[in-house]
Tab-separated table of C-alpha atoms and ligand atoms in Angstrom:
chain	number	residue	atom	x	y	z
A	1	MET	CA	13.981	-50.750	31.678
A	2	ILE	CA	16.437	-47.780	29.691
A	3	TYR	CA	15.732	-48.461	26.166
A	4	ARG	CA	11.529	-47.412	27.841
A	5	TRP	CA	12.823	-44.221	29.506
A	6	ARG	CA	14.303	-42.984	26.481
A	7	ARG	CA	11.419	-43.536	24.047
A	8	LEU	CA	9.811	-41.690	26.305
A	9	ILE	CA	13.030	-39.311	26.753
A	10	LEU	CA	12.083	-39.366	22.552
A	11	GLY	CA	8.766	-39.583	22.394
A	12	LEU	CA	8.256	-36.267	24.090
A	13	ALA	CA	11.465	-34.356	22.170
A	14	ALA	CA	9.104	-35.852	19.608
A	15	VAL	CA	5.572	-33.474	20.923
A	16	ALA	CA	7.228	-30.940	22.292
A	17	ALA	CA	9.047	-30.453	18.447
A	18	ALA	CA	5.682	-30.789	17.406
A	19	LEU	CA	4.757	-27.537	19.106
A	20	SER	CA	7.033	-25.662	18.767
A	21	ILE	CA	6.228	-25.997	14.789
A	22	ALA	CA	2.476	-25.741	15.415
A	23	MET	CA	2.269	-22.600	18.434
A	24	PRO	CA	4.426	-19.439	18.188
A	25	ALA	CA	5.973	-19.589	21.819
A	26	ALA	CA	5.129	-16.921	24.231
A	27	ALA	CA	8.169	-13.928	22.927
A	28	ASP	CA	10.619	-11.782	25.315
A	29	ASP	CA	8.399	-10.759	27.726
A	30	ASP	CA	10.517	-7.189	27.013
A	31	THR	CA	9.918	-6.132	23.668
A	32	ILE	CA	7.539	-6.220	21.209
A	33	LYS	CA	8.684	-7.473	17.101
A	34	VAL	CA	6.808	-6.450	14.303
A	35	GLY	CA	7.546	-8.289	11.360
A	36	VAL	CA	8.150	-6.431	8.579
A	37	VAL	CA	7.179	-8.008	5.129
A	38	VAL	CA	8.048	-5.866	2.085
A	39	GLU	CA	9.649	-5.265	-1.554
A	40	MET	CA	13.681	-4.005	0.176
A	41	SER	CA	16.098	-4.771	-3.513
A	42	GLY	CA	14.460	-5.174	-7.453
A	43	PRO	CA	12.326	-2.936	-9.533
A	44	PHE	CA	10.056	-1.931	-6.104
A	45	ALA	CA	12.867	-1.403	-4.141
A	46	SER	CA	10.486	1.995	-2.687
A	47	TYR	CA	8.485	0.833	-1.950
A	48	GLY	CA	10.378	-1.693	1.093
A	49	ARG	CA	12.256	2.027	1.505
A	50	GLN	CA	9.089	4.132	1.679
A	51	ILE	CA	7.264	1.816	4.869
A	52	THR	CA	10.139	1.235	6.328
A	53	ASN	CA	10.766	4.775	6.771
A	54	GLY	CA	7.580	5.835	7.181
A	55	MET	CA	7.718	3.224	10.286
A	56	ARG	CA	10.944	4.287	11.989
A	57	ALA	CA	9.693	8.039	11.642
A	58	TYR	CA	7.031	7.016	13.871
A	59	MET	CA	9.040	5.685	16.358
A	60	LYS	CA	11.413	8.775	16.300
A	61	ALA	CA	8.433	11.033	16.864
A	62	HIS	CA	7.288	8.922	19.820
A	63	GLY	CA	9.369	6.628	20.700
A	64	ASP	CA	10.343	3.513	20.623
A	65	LYS	CA	8.247	1.653	24.267
A	66	VAL	CA	4.707	1.025	24.237
A	67	ALA	CA	3.505	-0.406	27.307
A	68	GLY	CA	6.346	-0.803	29.190
A	69	LYS	CA	7.800	-2.583	25.914
A	70	LYS	CA	9.681	-2.190	23.433
A	71	ILE	CA	9.224	-1.728	19.907
A	72	GLU	CA	10.996	-3.558	17.692
A	73	LEU	CA	11.060	-4.414	13.635
A	74	ILE	CA	12.113	-7.010	12.262
A	75	VAL	CA	12.539	-6.748	7.836
A	76	LYS	CA	12.214	-9.345	5.441
A	77	ASP	CA	12.327	-8.480	1.740
A	78	THR	CA	10.571	-9.824	-0.991
A	79	THR	CA	12.320	-8.952	-3.784
A	80	GLY	CA	9.713	-8.427	-5.243
A	81	PRO	CA	6.321	-9.824	-6.821
A	82	ALA	CA	6.821	-13.449	-5.054
A	83	PRO	CA	4.628	-14.402	-2.853
A	84	ASP	CA	6.398	-18.409	-1.829
A	85	LEU	CA	9.383	-16.150	-0.059
A	86	ALA	CA	6.373	-13.485	1.019
A	87	LYS	CA	4.854	-16.128	2.733
A	88	ARG	CA	7.933	-18.419	3.968
A	89	VAL	CA	10.212	-14.920	5.621
A	90	ALA	CA	5.822	-14.596	7.292
A	91	GLN	CA	6.555	-18.842	8.475
A	92	GLU	CA	10.410	-17.706	10.144
A	93	LEU	CA	9.076	-14.360	10.755
A	94	VAL	CA	6.546	-15.701	13.580
A	95	MET	CA	7.336	-19.173	13.975
A	96	ARG	CA	11.170	-18.266	15.256
A	97	ASP	CA	10.592	-15.179	15.664
A	98	LYS	CA	8.192	-15.219	17.113
A	99	VAL	CA	6.927	-11.605	15.909
A	100	GLN	CA	3.494	-9.658	17.771
A	101	PHE	CA	2.314	-8.585	14.811
A	102	LEU	CA	3.488	-8.926	10.553
A	103	ALA	CA	3.448	-5.729	9.221
A	104	GLY	CA	4.730	-4.252	5.655
A	105	PHE	CA	3.190	-5.334	2.563
A	106	GLY	CA	3.219	-3.527	-1.063
A	107	LEU	CA	2.260	-5.571	-3.141
A	108	THR	CA	-1.189	-7.358	-3.185
A	109	PRO	CA	0.408	-10.764	-4.533
A	110	ASN	CA	2.496	-11.474	-2.024
A	111	THR	CA	-0.118	-10.082	0.942
A	112	MET	CA	-2.380	-12.777	-0.038
A	113	ALA	CA	0.496	-15.405	-0.201
A	114	VAL	CA	0.688	-14.363	4.105
A	115	ALA	CA	-2.988	-13.472	4.574
A	116	PRO	CA	-2.662	-17.763	5.580
A	117	VAL	CA	-0.062	-17.059	7.638
A	118	ALA	CA	-1.703	-14.289	10.162
A	119	THR	CA	-4.583	-15.877	9.822
A	120	GLU	CA	-3.010	-19.947	11.368
A	121	ALA	CA	-0.115	-18.166	13.279
A	122	ARG	CA	-3.032	-15.702	15.385
A	123	VAL	CA	-0.916	-13.196	14.328
A	124	PRO	CA	-2.532	-8.782	13.509
A	125	MET	CA	-1.706	-8.176	10.292
A	126	ILE	CA	-0.622	-4.760	9.552
A	127	VAL	CA	-1.526	-2.953	5.308
A	128	MET	CA	0.453	-0.663	4.958
A	129	ASN	CA	0.199	0.432	1.231
A	130	ALA	CA	-1.566	-3.254	-1.471
A	131	ALA	CA	-4.401	-1.479	-3.154
A	132	THR	CA	-6.889	-4.635	-4.074
A	133	SER	CA	-10.434	-4.517	-2.408
A	134	ALA	CA	-10.503	-8.576	-1.858
A	135	ILE	CA	-7.683	-8.442	0.529
A	136	THR	CA	-8.853	-7.060	3.674
A	137	THR	CA	-11.568	-10.406	3.400
A	138	LYS	CA	-7.963	-13.234	3.051
A	139	SER	CA	-8.200	-12.965	7.079
A	140	PRO	CA	-9.676	-11.977	9.780
A	141	ASN	CA	-6.262	-10.343	11.291
A	142	ILE	CA	-5.251	-8.421	8.192
A	143	VAL	CA	-6.575	-4.424	9.426
A	144	ARG	CA	-5.543	-1.707	6.009
A	145	VAL	CA	-4.450	1.605	6.128
A	146	SER	CA	-4.140	1.969	3.490
A	147	PHE	CA	-6.691	2.343	0.212
A	148	THR	CA	-7.791	0.062	-2.200
A	149	LEU	CA	-8.028	0.769	-6.505
A	150	PRO	CA	-11.744	1.007	-6.084
A	151	GLN	CA	-11.643	3.797	-3.200
A	152	VAL	CA	-9.558	5.553	-5.487
A	153	THR	CA	-10.582	5.129	-8.829
A	154	ALA	CA	-14.663	5.535	-8.533
A	155	PRO	CA	-13.612	9.615	-8.287
A	156	MET	CA	-11.697	10.144	-10.966
A	157	ALA	CA	-14.092	8.435	-13.083
A	158	GLU	CA	-16.858	10.700	-11.458
A	159	TRP	CA	-14.609	14.089	-12.266
A	160	ALA	CA	-13.605	12.866	-15.500
A	161	ALA	CA	-17.315	11.893	-15.953
A	162	LYS	CA	-18.064	15.382	-14.479
A	163	ASN	CA	-15.608	17.729	-17.198
A	164	LYS	CA	-16.701	17.186	-20.218
A	165	ILE	CA	-14.159	13.748	-21.066
A	166	LYS	CA	-16.499	10.998	-22.640
A	167	LYS	CA	-14.041	8.607	-24.367
A	168	VAL	CA	-11.726	7.555	-22.163
A	169	TYR	CA	-9.666	4.391	-22.904
A	170	THR	CA	-7.253	2.392	-20.400
A	171	LEU	CA	-4.330	0.579	-19.787
A	172	VAL	CA	-3.926	-1.278	-16.473
A	173	THR	CA	-0.961	-3.104	-14.966
A	174	ASP	CA	-2.653	-6.639	-15.939
A	175	TYR	CA	-2.740	-8.194	-12.112
A	176	ALA	CA	-5.254	-7.393	-9.323
A	177	PRO	CA	-4.970	-3.863	-7.869
A	178	GLY	CA	-4.968	-3.204	-11.760
A	179	LEU	CA	-8.203	-5.039	-12.397
A	180	ASP	CA	-10.137	-3.442	-9.587
A	181	ALA	CA	-9.031	-0.079	-11.179
A	182	GLU	CA	-10.309	-1.285	-14.901
A	183	ALA	CA	-12.987	-2.958	-13.477
A	184	THR	CA	-13.692	0.164	-10.721
A	185	PHE	CA	-13.471	2.705	-14.248
A	186	LYS	CA	-15.596	1.369	-16.359
A	187	LYS	CA	-18.577	0.649	-13.980
A	188	VAL	CA	-18.053	4.427	-12.914
A	189	PHE	CA	-17.787	6.458	-15.591
A	190	ALA	CA	-20.189	4.077	-17.725
A	191	ALA	CA	-23.068	5.191	-15.380
A	192	ASN	CA	-21.859	9.280	-15.056
A	193	GLY	CA	-22.807	9.010	-18.930
A	194	GLY	CA	-18.940	8.030	-20.057
A	195	GLU	CA	-17.431	6.008	-22.553
A	196	VAL	CA	-14.310	3.214	-22.411
A	197	VAL	CA	-13.532	2.887	-25.580
A	198	GLY	CA	-11.158	0.726	-25.236
A	199	SER	CA	-9.119	-1.203	-22.918
A	200	LEU	CA	-5.503	-2.062	-23.224
A	201	ARG	CA	-3.306	-4.458	-19.620
A	202	VAL	CA	0.479	-4.181	-19.919
A	203	PRO	CA	2.637	-7.484	-17.252
A	204	LEU	CA	3.564	-6.387	-13.803
A	205	LYS	CA	7.213	-7.385	-14.701
A	206	ASN	CA	8.701	-5.375	-17.343
A	207	PRO	CA	6.629	-4.093	-19.296
A	208	GLU	CA	7.602	-2.692	-22.671
A	209	PHE	CA	4.636	0.440	-23.276
A	210	ALA	CA	5.414	2.170	-26.510
A	211	PRO	CA	3.388	-0.794	-27.754
A	212	PHE	CA	0.482	0.315	-26.745
A	213	VAL	CA	0.936	3.517	-25.864
A	214	GLN	CA	1.242	4.046	-30.198
A	215	ARG	CA	-2.239	1.558	-30.427
A	216	ILE	CA	-3.924	4.166	-27.834
A	217	LYS	CA	-2.137	6.970	-30.226
A	218	ASP	CA	-4.293	5.428	-33.645
A	219	ALA	CA	-7.619	5.528	-31.238
A	220	ARG	CA	-7.705	9.182	-30.832
A	221	PRO	CA	-9.698	9.313	-27.276
A	222	GLU	CA	-10.028	12.347	-25.431
A	223	ALA	CA	-7.754	10.936	-22.007
A	224	VAL	CA	-6.578	7.460	-21.255
A	225	PHE	CA	-6.876	6.309	-17.243
A	226	ILE	CA	-4.829	4.587	-16.189
A	227	PHE	CA	-3.045	2.510	-13.349
A	228	THR	CA	0.817	1.066	-12.905
A	229	PRO	CA	2.246	0.973	-9.464
A	230	ALA	CA	3.813	3.324	-7.853
A	231	GLY	CA	8.000	3.890	-8.767
A	232	GLU	CA	9.269	2.609	-11.643
A	233	THR	CA	6.663	1.202	-13.794
A	234	ALA	CA	4.842	4.231	-13.854
A	235	VAL	CA	7.838	6.323	-15.089
A	236	ALA	CA	8.213	4.599	-17.763
A	237	PHE	CA	5.222	4.753	-18.445
A	238	MET	CA	5.143	8.167	-18.090
A	239	LYS	CA	8.566	8.956	-21.126
A	240	ALA	CA	6.142	6.318	-23.696
A	241	PHE	CA	3.709	8.611	-23.080
A	242	ALA	CA	6.206	11.757	-23.283
A	243	GLU	CA	7.833	10.423	-26.540
A	244	ARG	CA	5.342	9.094	-28.704
A	245	GLY	CA	3.431	12.622	-28.419
A	246	LEU	CA	0.116	11.833	-26.849
A	247	ASP	CA	-0.143	15.036	-24.956
A	248	LYS	CA	0.614	17.156	-28.363
A	249	ALA	CA	-2.486	14.360	-29.795
A	250	GLY	CA	-4.261	16.523	-27.549
A	251	ILE	CA	-4.533	13.261	-25.524
A	252	LYS	CA	-5.290	14.238	-21.670
A	253	LEU	CA	-3.817	11.309	-18.630
A	254	ILE	CA	-6.075	10.953	-15.935
A	255	ALA	CA	-5.270	8.215	-13.545
A	256	THR	CA	-5.135	7.355	-9.987
A	257	GLY	CA	-2.045	8.671	-8.116
A	258	ASP	CA	0.250	5.868	-7.833
A	259	VAL	CA	1.135	7.271	-11.458
A	260	THR	CA	2.158	10.087	-10.004
A	261	ASP	CA	3.566	9.364	-6.901
A	262	ASP	CA	6.001	11.845	-4.703
A	263	ASP	CA	9.541	9.292	-5.196
A	264	GLY	CA	8.821	8.655	-8.907
A	265	ILE	CA	7.672	12.270	-9.307
A	266	ASP	CA	10.791	13.899	-9.480
A	267	ALA	CA	11.967	12.033	-12.091
A	268	MET	CA	9.754	11.602	-14.635
A	269	GLY	CA	10.470	15.969	-14.909
A	270	ASP	CA	7.577	17.568	-17.625
A	271	ALA	CA	5.963	15.734	-18.639
A	272	ALA	CA	4.163	14.775	-15.570
A	273	LEU	CA	2.879	18.408	-16.138
A	274	GLY	CA	-0.606	18.267	-15.645
A	275	VAL	CA	-1.693	15.240	-15.169
A	276	ILE	CA	-5.411	14.913	-13.078
A	277	THR	CA	-4.803	12.268	-10.461
A	278	THR	CA	-7.266	10.537	-8.023
A	279	HIS	CA	-5.506	9.799	-4.299
A	280	HIS	CA	-5.618	9.812	-0.587
A	281	TYR	CA	-1.625	11.488	0.339
A	282	SER	CA	0.801	13.982	-1.611
A	283	ALA	CA	3.618	15.778	-0.556
A	284	ALA	CA	1.443	19.500	-0.432
A	285	HIS	CA	-1.128	17.992	1.612
A	286	LYS	CA	-1.273	20.571	4.591
A	287	SER	CA	-1.803	20.166	7.486
A	288	PRO	CA	-0.647	20.598	11.042
A	289	GLU	CA	0.074	16.538	11.037
A	290	ASN	CA	2.158	16.676	7.133
A	291	ASP	CA	4.569	18.848	8.880
A	292	ALA	CA	5.630	16.360	11.499
A	293	PHE	CA	5.591	13.850	10.520
A	294	LYS	CA	7.509	15.671	6.906
A	295	LYS	CA	9.851	15.969	9.838
A	296	ALA	CA	10.071	13.259	11.295
A	297	TYR	CA	10.740	11.468	7.395
A	298	ALA	CA	14.155	13.255	6.645
A	299	ALA	CA	14.885	13.252	10.660
A	300	VAL	CA	15.338	9.546	10.008
A	301	ALA	CA	15.937	9.210	5.575
A	302	GLY	CA	17.283	12.347	4.712
A	303	PRO	CA	16.897	15.868	4.662
A	304	ASN	CA	16.512	15.452	0.976
A	305	ALA	CA	13.766	12.537	0.907
A	306	ARG	CA	9.969	13.494	0.421
A	307	PRO	CA	7.975	10.869	1.201
A	308	ASN	CA	5.382	9.058	-0.830
A	309	PHE	CA	1.605	7.787	0.369
A	310	MET	CA	3.525	5.071	0.455
A	311	ALA	CA	5.426	5.994	3.620
A	312	VAL	CA	1.627	7.439	4.786
A	313	GLY	CA	0.833	3.887	5.409
A	314	GLY	CA	4.382	2.735	7.066
A	315	TRP	CA	3.481	5.914	9.569
A	316	ASP	CA	-0.213	5.048	10.180
A	317	GLY	CA	0.518	1.392	10.952
A	318	MET	CA	2.834	1.893	14.029
A	319	HIS	CA	0.236	4.114	15.296
A	320	VAL	CA	-2.786	1.664	15.071
A	321	ILE	CA	0.099	-1.130	16.134
A	322	TYR	CA	1.068	1.894	19.253
A	323	GLU	CA	-2.783	2.595	20.012
A	324	VAL	CA	-3.797	-1.320	19.975
A	325	THR	CA	-0.015	-2.210	22.207
A	326	ASN	CA	-0.950	0.307	24.570
A	327	LYS	CA	-5.207	-1.044	24.456
A	328	LEU	CA	-3.797	-4.658	25.319
A	329	GLY	CA	-1.075	-3.710	28.284
A	330	GLY	CA	1.532	-5.138	25.767
A	331	GLN	CA	-0.521	-8.913	25.251
A	332	ILE	CA	-0.993	-8.735	22.013
A	333	ASP	CA	-4.485	-11.233	20.935
A	334	ALA	CA	-4.883	-10.375	16.980
A	335	ALA	CA	-8.616	-11.095	18.214
A	336	LYS	CA	-8.445	-8.544	20.449
A	337	ALA	CA	-7.002	-6.285	18.343
A	338	VAL	CA	-8.733	-6.458	15.694
A	339	ALA	CA	-11.317	-5.583	18.556
A	340	ALA	CA	-9.827	-2.958	19.381
A	341	VAL	CA	-8.629	-1.119	15.329
A	342	LYS	CA	-12.718	-1.734	14.042
A	343	GLY	CA	-14.248	1.784	14.868
A	344	LEU	CA	-10.941	3.982	15.765
A	345	THR	CA	-10.051	7.664	13.855
A	346	ILE	CA	-6.417	8.557	13.522
A	347	GLN	CA	-5.417	11.893	12.903
A	348	SER	CA	-2.986	10.978	9.796
A	349	PRO	CA	-0.469	13.146	7.783
A	350	ARG	CA	-3.501	12.875	5.268
A	351	GLY	CA	-6.156	13.917	6.989
A	352	ALA	CA	-8.968	12.363	9.156
A	353	ILE	CA	-8.929	8.194	8.161
A	354	VAL	CA	-12.025	5.405	10.030
A	355	ILE	CA	-10.828	2.500	9.993
A	356	ASP	CA	-14.257	0.700	9.368
A	357	PRO	CA	-15.663	-2.062	11.410
A	358	ALA	CA	-16.996	-3.945	8.685
A	359	THR	CA	-14.225	-4.304	6.236
A	360	ARG	CA	-11.192	-3.822	8.428
A	361	ASP	CA	-10.138	-0.652	5.697
A	362	VAL	CA	-9.641	3.108	5.428
A	363	VAL	CA	-12.230	5.141	4.694
A	364	GLN	CA	-10.874	7.985	3.816
A	365	ASP	CA	-10.915	11.847	1.965
A	366	VAL	CA	-9.743	11.273	-1.856
A	367	TYR	CA	-7.637	13.886	-3.090
A	368	VAL	CA	-8.555	15.549	-7.040
A	369	ARG	CA	-4.386	17.237	-7.630
A	370	LYS	CA	-2.283	18.492	-10.850
A	371	VAL	CA	0.876	17.419	-11.185
A	372	GLN	CA	2.862	21.517	-10.541
A	373	ARG	CA	5.880	23.109	-10.753
A	374	VAL	CA	5.976	24.215	-7.001
A	375	ASP	CA	9.135	25.898	-5.912
A	376	GLY	CA	11.568	24.309	-8.872
A	377	LYS	CA	10.061	20.432	-7.850
A	378	TYR	CA	7.313	18.655	-9.443
A	379	PHE	CA	4.157	17.981	-6.824
A	380	ASN	CA	0.301	16.564	-7.146
A	381	VAL	CA	-2.100	20.089	-5.772
A	382	GLU	CA	-4.407	18.967	-3.815
A	383	PHE	CA	-7.404	21.044	-5.809
A	384	ASP	CA	-10.967	19.534	-4.812
A	385	LYS	CA	-11.844	16.842	-2.603
A	386	LEU	CA	-14.267	13.802	-1.669
A	387	ALA	CA	-15.507	13.693	1.617
A	388	LYS	CA	-15.229	10.571	3.689
A	389	VAL	CA	-14.873	7.756	0.871
A	390	LYS	CA	-15.854	4.371	0.913
A	391	ASP	CA	-14.497	1.344	-1.625
A	392	PRO	CA	-17.729	1.430	-3.645
A	393	GLY	CA	-17.895	-2.231	-3.569
A	394	LYS	CA	-18.039	-3.117	0.057
A	395	SER	CA	-20.178	-0.343	1.540
B	401	DHB	C1	-0.115	-2.326	-5.531
B	401	DHB	C2	-0.690	-0.470	-5.080
B	401	DHB	C3	-0.947	0.020	-5.090
B	401	DHB	O1	-1.279	1.139	-5.511
B	401	DHB	C4	0.419	0.690	-5.783
B	401	DHB	O2	1.240	1.768	-6.074
B	401	DHB	C5	1.456	-0.661	-6.019
B	401	DHB	C6	1.049	-1.818	-5.698
B	401	DHB	C7	-0.648	-3.230	-5.050
B	401	DHB	O3	-1.390	-4.097	-4.368
B	401	DHB	O4	0.225	-4.265	-5.537
């Protein structure tokens, strides 16, 4: 008899353990936990710093209570491009910490690895940077508030062709966003009468730019179009570009705004002056929303810290999380959360953005900018704009 009871109890315990692994249990009733998967250390540490500061700035400006619940961030470091680690920390966040949202995501490989976790655990996943076009197709629970590489690259290719640049060499980082940028530039530039005379790809980890830059110099194109992920990689490229004297050889530099992002641009110094880029955010953007954003950012990151496009992604991503939490009265369900943000318009520091109901990506203005010195500092000064741009591969 005793044995039968014991078998029954052990059996029940096993079922309970299995259930707790298979399903995230209900969270504390009075908090909404946001699991943030970002790069906080290593060469991409600026991504985590910018994204989490942008999120905290939003909370500072809007309070940390929504629908009667306290918003709590739980930040996990991916240390760089490390998909297995990103997946593991995301699983811990949904199983152990019982987060109601997954958020953050600087690098594409980490984001792709977490997508199935968001699907299986039925948790909404707010992508605040990673910009490979296909990301939103990897889980129905993904909403992206940042941008896509095709969305910001197509305007650069059009601008170049219209401004009498006919022969371009491309150089991209050899991973998904770089391949998106390369393919889009080639297609749109050719459609506008330009010719890509050569293409190079450099590794994501520890790229050595000098030999690549020399090959481009020897080919004598009118311009080089580049995509590298923002931060240290972009600063290293700019250094090689100046050291090998491409600017002095009359080769123009055009790029997506990742290369001259607001976080790295002062480290580039004069080498960046005059570079033309297309992107969705510049700290120099003039609007009341951007002023409020920069003020809140300074309050959490210090008076000398400058927010970049990733910080805007963090800010707008929190805006989405607050909207959803309000609309659902604090009871978060992935399908309802995604439905609640489809078609949502947000007054972002970059301008108005809309979550496209068809793609769960952002429709937004893309700016053409030139690096200039303003009050002794370097900025991407906007001088033209393409309105309401979608990812050209998805529309
Ligand atoms: C990624 C994309 C970017 O545009 C960038 O600057 C950094 C990272 C990415 O998707 O990995």
